[in-house]
XYZ file of C-alpha atoms in Angstrom:
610
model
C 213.813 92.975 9.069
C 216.334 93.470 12.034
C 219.531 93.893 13.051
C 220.750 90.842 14.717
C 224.257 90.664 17.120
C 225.981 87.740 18.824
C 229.021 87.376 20.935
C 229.697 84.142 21.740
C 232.508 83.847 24.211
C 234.367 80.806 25.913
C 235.763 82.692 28.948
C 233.426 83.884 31.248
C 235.163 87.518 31.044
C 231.576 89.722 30.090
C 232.554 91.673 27.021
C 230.755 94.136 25.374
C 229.828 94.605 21.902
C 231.521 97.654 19.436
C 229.766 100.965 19.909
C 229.687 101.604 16.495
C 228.708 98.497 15.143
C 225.559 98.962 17.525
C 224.877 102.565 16.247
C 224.714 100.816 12.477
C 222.423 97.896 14.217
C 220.149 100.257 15.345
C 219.294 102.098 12.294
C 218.514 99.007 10.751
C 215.793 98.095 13.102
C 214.195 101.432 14.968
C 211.105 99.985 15.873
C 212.227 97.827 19.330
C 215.923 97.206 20.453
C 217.083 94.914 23.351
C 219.655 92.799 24.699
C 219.867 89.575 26.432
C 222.649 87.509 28.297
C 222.438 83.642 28.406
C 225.461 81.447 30.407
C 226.249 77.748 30.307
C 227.347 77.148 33.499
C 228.718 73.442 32.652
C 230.857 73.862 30.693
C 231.101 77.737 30.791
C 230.527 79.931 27.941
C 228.781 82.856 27.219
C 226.001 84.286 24.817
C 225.054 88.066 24.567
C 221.927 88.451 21.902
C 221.259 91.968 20.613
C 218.877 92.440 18.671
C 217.441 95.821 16.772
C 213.673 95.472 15.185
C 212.207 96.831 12.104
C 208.407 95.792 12.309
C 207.298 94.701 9.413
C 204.499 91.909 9.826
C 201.803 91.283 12.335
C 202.179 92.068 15.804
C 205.598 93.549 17.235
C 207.366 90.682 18.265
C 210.362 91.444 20.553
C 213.824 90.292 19.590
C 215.835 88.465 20.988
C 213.256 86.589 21.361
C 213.204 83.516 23.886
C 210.646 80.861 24.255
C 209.523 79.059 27.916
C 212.070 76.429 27.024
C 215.406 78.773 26.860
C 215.518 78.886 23.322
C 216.580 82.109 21.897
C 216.300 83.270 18.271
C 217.378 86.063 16.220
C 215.930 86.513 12.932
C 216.285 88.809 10.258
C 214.264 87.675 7.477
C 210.991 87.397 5.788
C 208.743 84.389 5.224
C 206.877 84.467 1.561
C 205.942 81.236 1.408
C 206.490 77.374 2.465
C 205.577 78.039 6.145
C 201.757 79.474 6.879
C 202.031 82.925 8.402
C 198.866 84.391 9.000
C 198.466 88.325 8.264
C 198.240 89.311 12.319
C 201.264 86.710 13.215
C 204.858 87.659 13.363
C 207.422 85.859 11.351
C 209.881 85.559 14.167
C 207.149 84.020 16.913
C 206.344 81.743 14.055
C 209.570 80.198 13.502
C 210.816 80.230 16.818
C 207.994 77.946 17.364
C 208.636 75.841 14.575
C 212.395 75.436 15.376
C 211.451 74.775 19.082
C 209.157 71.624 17.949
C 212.215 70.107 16.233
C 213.801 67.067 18.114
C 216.670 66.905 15.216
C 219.548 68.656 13.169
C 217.182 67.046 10.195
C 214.247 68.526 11.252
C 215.846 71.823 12.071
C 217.023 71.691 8.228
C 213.556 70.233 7.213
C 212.466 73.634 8.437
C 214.543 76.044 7.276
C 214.547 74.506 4.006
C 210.834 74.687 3.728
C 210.683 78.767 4.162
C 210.375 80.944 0.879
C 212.232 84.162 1.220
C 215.022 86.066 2.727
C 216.363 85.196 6.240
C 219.560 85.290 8.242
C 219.546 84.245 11.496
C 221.288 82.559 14.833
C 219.436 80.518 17.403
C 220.814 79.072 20.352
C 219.280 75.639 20.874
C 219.188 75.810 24.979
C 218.777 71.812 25.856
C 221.624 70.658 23.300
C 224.155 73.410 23.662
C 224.481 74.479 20.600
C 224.214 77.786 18.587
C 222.829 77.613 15.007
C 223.394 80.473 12.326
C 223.141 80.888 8.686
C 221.917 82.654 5.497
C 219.254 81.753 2.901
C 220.202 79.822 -0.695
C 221.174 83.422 -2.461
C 222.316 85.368 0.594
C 219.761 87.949 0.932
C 220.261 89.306 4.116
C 223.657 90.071 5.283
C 225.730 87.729 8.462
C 229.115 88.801 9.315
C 231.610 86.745 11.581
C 235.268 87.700 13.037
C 237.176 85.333 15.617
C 239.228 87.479 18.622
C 242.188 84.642 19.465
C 242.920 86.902 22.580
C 238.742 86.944 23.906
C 238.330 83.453 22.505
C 235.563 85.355 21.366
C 233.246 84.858 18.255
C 231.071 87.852 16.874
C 228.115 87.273 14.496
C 226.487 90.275 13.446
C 224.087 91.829 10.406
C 226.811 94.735 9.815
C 230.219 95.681 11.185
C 232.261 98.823 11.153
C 235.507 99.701 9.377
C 238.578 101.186 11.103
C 241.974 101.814 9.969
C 243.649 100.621 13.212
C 245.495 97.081 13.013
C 243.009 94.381 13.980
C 243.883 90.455 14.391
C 240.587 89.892 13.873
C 239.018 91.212 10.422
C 235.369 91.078 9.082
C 234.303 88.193 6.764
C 230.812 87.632 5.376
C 229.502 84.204 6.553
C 228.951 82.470 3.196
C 226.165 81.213 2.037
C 226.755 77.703 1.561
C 224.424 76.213 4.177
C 224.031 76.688 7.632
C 226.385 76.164 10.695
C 226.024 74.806 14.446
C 228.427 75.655 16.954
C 228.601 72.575 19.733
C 228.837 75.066 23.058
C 229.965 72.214 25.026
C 232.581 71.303 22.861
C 233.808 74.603 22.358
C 233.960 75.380 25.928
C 236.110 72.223 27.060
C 238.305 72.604 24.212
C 238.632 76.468 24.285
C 238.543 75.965 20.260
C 236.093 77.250 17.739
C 234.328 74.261 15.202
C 231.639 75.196 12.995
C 229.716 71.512 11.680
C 228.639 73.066 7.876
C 225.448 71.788 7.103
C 224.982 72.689 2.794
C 222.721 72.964 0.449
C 222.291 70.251 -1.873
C 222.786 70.843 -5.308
C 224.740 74.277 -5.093
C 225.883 75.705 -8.306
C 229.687 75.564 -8.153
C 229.946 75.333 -4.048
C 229.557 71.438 -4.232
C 230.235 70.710 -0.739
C 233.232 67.991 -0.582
C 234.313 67.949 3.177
C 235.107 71.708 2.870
C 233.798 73.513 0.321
C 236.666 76.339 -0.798
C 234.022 79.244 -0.130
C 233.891 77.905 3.371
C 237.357 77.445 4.193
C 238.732 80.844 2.394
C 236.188 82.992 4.865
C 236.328 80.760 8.078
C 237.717 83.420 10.833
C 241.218 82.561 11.757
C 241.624 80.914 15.041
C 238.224 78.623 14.050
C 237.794 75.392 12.103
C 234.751 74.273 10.128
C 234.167 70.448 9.012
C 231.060 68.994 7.783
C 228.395 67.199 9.965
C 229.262 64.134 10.310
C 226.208 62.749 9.398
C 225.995 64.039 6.144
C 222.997 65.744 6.153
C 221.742 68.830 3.730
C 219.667 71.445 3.195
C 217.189 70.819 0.461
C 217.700 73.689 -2.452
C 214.379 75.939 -2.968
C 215.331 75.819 -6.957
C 215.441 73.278 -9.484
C 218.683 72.891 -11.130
C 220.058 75.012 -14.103
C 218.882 73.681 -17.576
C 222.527 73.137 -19.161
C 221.369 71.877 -21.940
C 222.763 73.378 -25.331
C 221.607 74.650 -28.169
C 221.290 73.027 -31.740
C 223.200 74.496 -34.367
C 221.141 76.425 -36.628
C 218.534 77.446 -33.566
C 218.977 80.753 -33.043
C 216.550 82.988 -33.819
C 216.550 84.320 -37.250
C 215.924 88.325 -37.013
C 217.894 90.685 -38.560
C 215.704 93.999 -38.878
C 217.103 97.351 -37.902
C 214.121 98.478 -35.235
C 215.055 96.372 -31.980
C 210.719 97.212 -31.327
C 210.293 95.128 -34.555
C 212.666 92.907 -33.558
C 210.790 92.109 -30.385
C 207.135 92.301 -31.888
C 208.344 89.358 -34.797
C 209.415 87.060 -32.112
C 206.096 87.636 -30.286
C 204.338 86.792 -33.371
C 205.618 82.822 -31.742
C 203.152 80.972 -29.762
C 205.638 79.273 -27.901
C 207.255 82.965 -27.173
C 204.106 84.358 -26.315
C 203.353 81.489 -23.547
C 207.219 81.926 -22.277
C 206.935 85.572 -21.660
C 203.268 84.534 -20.200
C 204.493 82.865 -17.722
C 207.323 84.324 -16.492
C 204.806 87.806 -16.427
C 202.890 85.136 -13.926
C 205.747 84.059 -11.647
C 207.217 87.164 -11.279
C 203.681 88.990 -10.660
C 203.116 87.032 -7.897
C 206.980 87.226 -6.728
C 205.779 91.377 -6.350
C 202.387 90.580 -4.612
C 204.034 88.971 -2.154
C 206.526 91.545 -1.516
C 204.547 94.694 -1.206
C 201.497 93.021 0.405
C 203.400 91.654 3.363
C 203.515 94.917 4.798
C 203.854 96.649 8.303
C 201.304 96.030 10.139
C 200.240 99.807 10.942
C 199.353 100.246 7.369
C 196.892 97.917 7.626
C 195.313 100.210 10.462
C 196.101 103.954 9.192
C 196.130 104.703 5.731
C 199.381 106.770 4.535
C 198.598 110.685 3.476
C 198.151 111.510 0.258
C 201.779 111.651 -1.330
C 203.011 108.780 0.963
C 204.312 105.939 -0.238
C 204.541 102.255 1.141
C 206.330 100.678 -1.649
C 209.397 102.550 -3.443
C 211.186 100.947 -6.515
C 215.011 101.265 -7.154
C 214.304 103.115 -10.443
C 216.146 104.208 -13.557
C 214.052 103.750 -15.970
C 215.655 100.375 -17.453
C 213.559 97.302 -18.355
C 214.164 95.873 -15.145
C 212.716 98.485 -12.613
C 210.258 99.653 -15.160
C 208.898 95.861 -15.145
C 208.995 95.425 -11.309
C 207.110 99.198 -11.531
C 204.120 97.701 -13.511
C 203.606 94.915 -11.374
C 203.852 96.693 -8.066
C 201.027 98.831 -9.779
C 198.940 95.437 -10.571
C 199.045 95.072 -6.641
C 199.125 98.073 -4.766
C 195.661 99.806 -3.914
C 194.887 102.614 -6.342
C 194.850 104.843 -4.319
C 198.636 104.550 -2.573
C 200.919 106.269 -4.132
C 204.399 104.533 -5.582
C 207.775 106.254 -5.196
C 210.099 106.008 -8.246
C 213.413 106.255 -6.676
C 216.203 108.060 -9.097
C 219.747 108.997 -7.950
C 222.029 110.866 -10.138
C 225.776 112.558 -8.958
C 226.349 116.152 -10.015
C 228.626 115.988 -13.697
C 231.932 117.955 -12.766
C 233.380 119.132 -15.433
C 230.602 119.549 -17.726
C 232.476 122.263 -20.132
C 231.984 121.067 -23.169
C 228.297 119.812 -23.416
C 227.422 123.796 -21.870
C 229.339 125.396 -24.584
C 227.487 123.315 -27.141
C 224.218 124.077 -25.554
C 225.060 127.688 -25.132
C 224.380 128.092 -21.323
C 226.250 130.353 -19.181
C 228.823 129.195 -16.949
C 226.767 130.853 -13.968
C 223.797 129.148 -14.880
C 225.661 125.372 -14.503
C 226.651 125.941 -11.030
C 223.386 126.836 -9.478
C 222.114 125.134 -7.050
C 219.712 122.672 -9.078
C 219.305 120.094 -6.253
C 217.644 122.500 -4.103
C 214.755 124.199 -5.919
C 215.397 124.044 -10.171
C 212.463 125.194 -12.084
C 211.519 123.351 -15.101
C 212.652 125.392 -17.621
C 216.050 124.616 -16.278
C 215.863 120.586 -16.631
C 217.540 120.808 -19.515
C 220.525 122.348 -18.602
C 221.093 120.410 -14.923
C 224.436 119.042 -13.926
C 222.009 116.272 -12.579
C 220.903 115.092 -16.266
C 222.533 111.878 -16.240
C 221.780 109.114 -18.147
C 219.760 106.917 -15.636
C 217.799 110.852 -15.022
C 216.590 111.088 -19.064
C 215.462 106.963 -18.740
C 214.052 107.299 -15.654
C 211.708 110.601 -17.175
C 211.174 108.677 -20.014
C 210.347 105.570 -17.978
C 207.506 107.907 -16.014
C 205.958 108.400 -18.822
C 205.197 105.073 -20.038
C 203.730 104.390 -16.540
C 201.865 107.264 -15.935
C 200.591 106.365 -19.943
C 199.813 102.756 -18.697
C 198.133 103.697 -15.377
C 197.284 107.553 -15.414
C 195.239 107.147 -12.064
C 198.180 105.808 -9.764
C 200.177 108.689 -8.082
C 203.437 107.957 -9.237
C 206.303 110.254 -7.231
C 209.074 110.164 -9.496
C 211.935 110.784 -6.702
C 214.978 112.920 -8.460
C 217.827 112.229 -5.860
C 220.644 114.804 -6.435
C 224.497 114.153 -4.988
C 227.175 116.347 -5.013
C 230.710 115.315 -4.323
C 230.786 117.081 -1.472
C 227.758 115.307 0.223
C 228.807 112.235 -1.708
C 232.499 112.311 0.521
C 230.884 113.533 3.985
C 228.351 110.349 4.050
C 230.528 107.910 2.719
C 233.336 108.515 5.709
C 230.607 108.458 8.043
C 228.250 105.749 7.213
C 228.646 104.091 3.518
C 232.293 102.511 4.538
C 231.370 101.061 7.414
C 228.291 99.849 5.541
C 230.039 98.145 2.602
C 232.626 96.491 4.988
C 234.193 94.059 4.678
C 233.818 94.711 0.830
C 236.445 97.010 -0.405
C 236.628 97.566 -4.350
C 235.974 100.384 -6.516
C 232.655 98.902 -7.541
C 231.919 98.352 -4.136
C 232.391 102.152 -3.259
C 230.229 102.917 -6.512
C 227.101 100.483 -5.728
C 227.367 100.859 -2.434
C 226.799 104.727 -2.200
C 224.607 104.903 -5.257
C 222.302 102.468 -3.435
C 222.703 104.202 0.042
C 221.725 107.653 -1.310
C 218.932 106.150 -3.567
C 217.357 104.270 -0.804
C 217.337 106.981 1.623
C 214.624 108.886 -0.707
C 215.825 112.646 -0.009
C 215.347 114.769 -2.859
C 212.880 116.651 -5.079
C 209.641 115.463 -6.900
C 207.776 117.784 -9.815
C 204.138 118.770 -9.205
C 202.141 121.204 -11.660
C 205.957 121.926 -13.310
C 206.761 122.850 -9.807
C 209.346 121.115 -7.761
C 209.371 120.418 -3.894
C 211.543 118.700 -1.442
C 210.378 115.108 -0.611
C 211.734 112.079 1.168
C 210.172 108.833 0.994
C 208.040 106.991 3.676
C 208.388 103.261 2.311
C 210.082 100.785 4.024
C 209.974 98.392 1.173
C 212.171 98.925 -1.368
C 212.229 96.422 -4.462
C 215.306 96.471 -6.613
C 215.692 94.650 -9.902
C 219.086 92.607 -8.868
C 219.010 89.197 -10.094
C 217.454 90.299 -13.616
C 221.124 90.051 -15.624
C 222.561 87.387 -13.851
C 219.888 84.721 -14.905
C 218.834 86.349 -18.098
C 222.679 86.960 -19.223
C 222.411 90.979 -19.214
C 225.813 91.850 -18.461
C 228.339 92.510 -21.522
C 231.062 90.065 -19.985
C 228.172 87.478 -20.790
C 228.471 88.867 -24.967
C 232.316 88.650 -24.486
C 231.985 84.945 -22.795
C 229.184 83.827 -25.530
C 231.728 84.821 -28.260
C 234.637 83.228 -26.563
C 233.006 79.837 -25.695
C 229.837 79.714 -27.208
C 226.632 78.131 -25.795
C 228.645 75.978 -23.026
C 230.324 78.693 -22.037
C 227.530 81.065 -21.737
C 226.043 78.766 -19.619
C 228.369 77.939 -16.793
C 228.422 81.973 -17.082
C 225.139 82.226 -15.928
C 225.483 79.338 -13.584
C 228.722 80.991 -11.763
C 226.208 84.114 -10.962
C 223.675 82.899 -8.867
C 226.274 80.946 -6.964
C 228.509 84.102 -6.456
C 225.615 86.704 -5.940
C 225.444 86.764 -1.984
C 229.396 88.024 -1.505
C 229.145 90.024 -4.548
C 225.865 91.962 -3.924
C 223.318 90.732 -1.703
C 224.951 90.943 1.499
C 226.200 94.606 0.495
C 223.142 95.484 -0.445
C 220.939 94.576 2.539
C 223.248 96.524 4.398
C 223.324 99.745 2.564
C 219.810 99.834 2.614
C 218.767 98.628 5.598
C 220.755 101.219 7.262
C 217.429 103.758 6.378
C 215.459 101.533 8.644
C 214.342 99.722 4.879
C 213.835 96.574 3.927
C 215.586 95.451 0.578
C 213.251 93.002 -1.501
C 214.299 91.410 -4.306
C 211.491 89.795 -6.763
C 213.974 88.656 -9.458
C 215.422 85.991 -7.053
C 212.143 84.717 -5.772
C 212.491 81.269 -5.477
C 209.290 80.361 -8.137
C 211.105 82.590 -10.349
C 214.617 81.419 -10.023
C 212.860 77.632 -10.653
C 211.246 78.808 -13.445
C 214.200 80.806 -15.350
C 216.523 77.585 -14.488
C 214.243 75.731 -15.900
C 214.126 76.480 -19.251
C 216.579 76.156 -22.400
C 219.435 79.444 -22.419
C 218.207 80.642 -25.710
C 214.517 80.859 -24.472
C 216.301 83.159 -21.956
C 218.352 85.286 -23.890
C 220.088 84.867 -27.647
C 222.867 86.439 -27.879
C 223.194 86.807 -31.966
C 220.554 89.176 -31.635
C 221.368 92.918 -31.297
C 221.875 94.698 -28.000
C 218.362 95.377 -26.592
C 217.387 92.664 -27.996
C 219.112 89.788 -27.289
C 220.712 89.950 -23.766
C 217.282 89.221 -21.390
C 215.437 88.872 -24.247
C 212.431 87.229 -22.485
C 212.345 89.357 -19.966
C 211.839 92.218 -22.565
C 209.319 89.748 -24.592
C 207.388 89.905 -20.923
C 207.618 94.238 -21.672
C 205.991 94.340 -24.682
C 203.453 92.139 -23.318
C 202.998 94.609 -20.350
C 202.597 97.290 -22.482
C 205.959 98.613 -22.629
C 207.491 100.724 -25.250
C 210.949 102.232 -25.539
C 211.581 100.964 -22.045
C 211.347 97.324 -23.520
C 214.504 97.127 -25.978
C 216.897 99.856 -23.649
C 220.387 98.253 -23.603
C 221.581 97.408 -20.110
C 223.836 100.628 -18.424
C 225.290 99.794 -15.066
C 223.766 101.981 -11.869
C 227.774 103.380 -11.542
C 228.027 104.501 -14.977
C 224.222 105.173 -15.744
C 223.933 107.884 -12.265
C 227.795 108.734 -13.128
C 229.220 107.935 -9.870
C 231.881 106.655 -11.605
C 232.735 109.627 -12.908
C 232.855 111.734 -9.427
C 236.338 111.149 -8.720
C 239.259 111.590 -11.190
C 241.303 109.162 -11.232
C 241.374 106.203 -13.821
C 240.553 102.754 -11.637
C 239.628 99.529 -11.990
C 236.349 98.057 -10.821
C 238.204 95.492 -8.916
C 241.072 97.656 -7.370
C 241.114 98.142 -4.147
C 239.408 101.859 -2.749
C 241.319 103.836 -1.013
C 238.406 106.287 -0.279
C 236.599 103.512 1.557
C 239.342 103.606 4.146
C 239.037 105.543 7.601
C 240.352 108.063 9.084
């Protein structure tokens, strides 16, 4: 993964990038940072590359990285599959290479379209003047654009900053509709700004008609965007969603009162049983994938005893608990895996103490420094995603006693919570600016950090995690109908509207999460991977009927993912399996750090600086 930068500008005024955006660039990528300057001297224009590496695959390739023809590429992505990489090559000399053998805009699309996994990137295309950039089908890795009228100046870059000064120029996320070539020459002798869009075929609710509306609502002001004239697309990695509905009378007829009986009678079905089989198969090898394409220098020097490669977004819920017991299928015996739980202090915990009978002074000690475990009990940090997540260690260590399994308890206060989100989260979640934004956004930052405390012989002891991949379980509700507006939409509009439900998620998942996401996390010098949205799995999930994926008659923890937690049970899981879905805000009460009653969508005022 890397941070990649691009100022493109028409004048040939030299222009440096934003201090502070290259401060957040760098922390993404630690390993190797450098710059590079290309000019068109007819017409003029002007290209500055910057470009921060984290190594993650085969020899450290240097970025930006140009090839004997001129070509210069930035990429910030993975390769999992589609194009051979072999384990000592790099993914960014491989498709630099690839792209360089291209004598088209079709086979340039021929080629991105054939890579499985998560990229962003911009390459300038030397002998045809013209600068390429783009994001994968779901929008994994984050691309951010702004247009400066004044400069006649475009910026493209993996993360921005915020600031509270007036700007004409504001932060948009490049959507993820296809990919876009800039013609330099053009440009230049026209001192105007036209992006050709080049879309995916097939795109749930972004069919591309000229302009698609995603395109034309983030296109920087002072730019255009049209699409290629020639027509030509990018060929989807997944099959389209199965829309089909179901018959009346269908649904699945269990009415018990044990949501594990529930479960169990439904696996008693063949056809259940080879369902759940299957999707235990495509999603097992989505995890191989992603925690054996690792850096390079763990193939060389093993990690010490308690270090991790591989850490796991965890709270104990059916979807990180699932992505845990695959990772385990995978991972060497021997490595440890790091369980990584946040939870922010309770404030105003009055009542549930006097219940409990604790003294005041005990409540306020300092239990994110050094608790004991008699105290567990009575920590400010016991929030709901803590007690699942403890729960959740169990069942693995049950399931695989021999793995080391460092169960990571990540303790904010507000104070801590306010200091890092002025300095770093903001700037991090721009140009996002909700409530829920704030709320993910920091949760994720803090949990993917890995500072906190982990219990050995009923001792605890400071920790932070080594791994650089970090697997989170985002894409689990959105295809398998997890979220309760997906109950309230299924009661509204039945089965049809369920369905274009599910089919609005995917296509709204890259501004809504991904590109957030990637950010946050990257800014640890991490690597976000996300197994739920491999491509084989995505396929596979569209593929099938909506009430193979989830019935929504059923009871909650049963019903909402309900394959997903038919796949549980046949991993082994217990409780884990039929846990009803709490969102990361609510579940490691971040939402309840600040008092004031909000909206998820309303605007934040605390993500604001200075």
């Amino acid at each position: 993964m890397c941070g990649i930068f691009c100022l493109l500008s028409l004048s040939p005024a030299q222009r440096e990038g934003d201090k502070t955006v290259h401060e957040h660039l760098k922390r993404r990528g630690p390993n190797f940072s450098q710059d590079l300057t290309v000019r068109g001297s007819n017409p003029c224009y002007q290209c500055l590359f910057s470009a921060h590496v984290l190594h993650m695959r085969g020899l450290l390739t240097p970025q930006p990285f140009q090839d004997d023809a001129g070509n210069v590429l930035l990429w910030n992505g993975e390769i999992f599959g589609g194009i051979p990489v072999r384990p000592e090559e790099n993914d960014t000399a491989v498709v630099s290479q690839k792209l360089a053998s291209c004598n088209s805009s079709a086979e340039i699309l021929s080629t991105l379209s054939s890579i499985r996994g998560p990229w962003g990137f911009i390459y300038l295309q030397k002998a045809e003047d013209c600068l390429w950039f783009g994001r994968d089908f779901f929008g994994r890795r984050s691309l951010l654009w702004r247009f400066d009228p004044d400069l006649q100046a475009l910026t493209l870059t993996s993360v921005a900053a915020c600031s509270s000064a007036p700007d004409k120029s504001v932060w948009q996320e490049v959507p993820a509709v296809g990919v876009y070539r800039i013609d330099l020459k053009a440009a230049a002798e026209s001192g105007s700004m036209m992006f050709e869009v080049f879309p995916w075929a097939h795109v749930e609710n972004h069919v591309f008609s000229g302009c698609s509306e995603a395109v034309l609502e983030s296109v920087p002001s002072g730019c255009n965007a049209v699409m290629n004239p020639a027509g030509l697309e990018l060929t989807s990695p997944v099959c389209p969603l199965n829309r089909s509905i179901p018959e009346p009378g269908n649904e699945h007829e269990v009415h018990l009162n044990s949501c594990s009986k529930d479960l169990e009678q439904l696996l008693a079905s063949k056809d259940k049983t080879e369902e759940s089989d299957r999707l235990i198969d495509v999603l097992s090898e989505a995890v191989r994938r992603r925690v054996q394409s690792l850096p390079f220098r763990m193939q060389d020097s093993p990690p010490a005893d308690d270090q991790a490669d591989v850490a796991v977004l965890f709270s104990g819920g059916i979807d990180s608990m699932i992505l845990a017991v695959l990772a385990d299928r995978h991972i060497p015996a021997h490595q440890p895996i790091d369980l990584l739980n946040v939870a922010f202090k309770l404030q105003e915990p009055k009542k549930q103490k006097e219940s409990t009978k604790k003294p005041k002074k005990h409540k306020n000690r300092q239990m994110d420094d050094k608790p004991g475990a008699d105290s567990q009990t009575s920590s400010p940090f016991d929030v709901p995603d803590r007690k699942t997540g403890r729960a959740g260690l169990g069942e693995l260590q049950n399931l695989s006693p021999g793995r080391r399994w460092n169960f990571v308890e990540i303790n904010v206060t507000q104070e801590e919570l306010q200091e890092m989100r002025q300095e770093r989260v903001c700037h991090l979640v721009h140009p996002l600016d909700t409530v829920l934004d704030d709320s993910i956004g920091c949760a994720v930052w803090f949990a993917a950090r890995g500072k906190g405390v982990i219990t050995e012989d009923h001792e605890q002891r400071s920790f932070s995690s080594s791994a650089k991949v970090i697997l989170t379980g985002i894409g689990a509700d959105e295809q398998l109908a997890g979220y309760s507006r997906h109950r309230v939409r299924f009661k509204t509009s039945g089965y049809e509207g369920l369905i274009q439900e599910l089919a609005m998620e995917l296509g709204r998942i890259s501004s809504r999460n991904l590109g957030r996401d990637d950010r946050v996390i990257g800014d640890h010098g991490k690597e976000a991977r996300f197994p739920y949205l491999d491509e084989d799995v995505v396929s596979y999930l569209n593929s099938l009927p909506v009430l193979e994926k989830a019935d929504l008659t059923l009871p909650r923890g049963v019903g909402e993912k309900l394959l997903l937690r038919l796949s549980a049970r046949q991993l082994g899981l217990g409780q884990s399996a039929v846990l009803p879905k709490r969102a990361m805000q609510f579940g490691s009460r971040i939402a309840k750090m600040e008092d004031k009653h909000e909206k998820a969508s309303d605007k934040c005022t605390r993500l604001l600086t200075g």
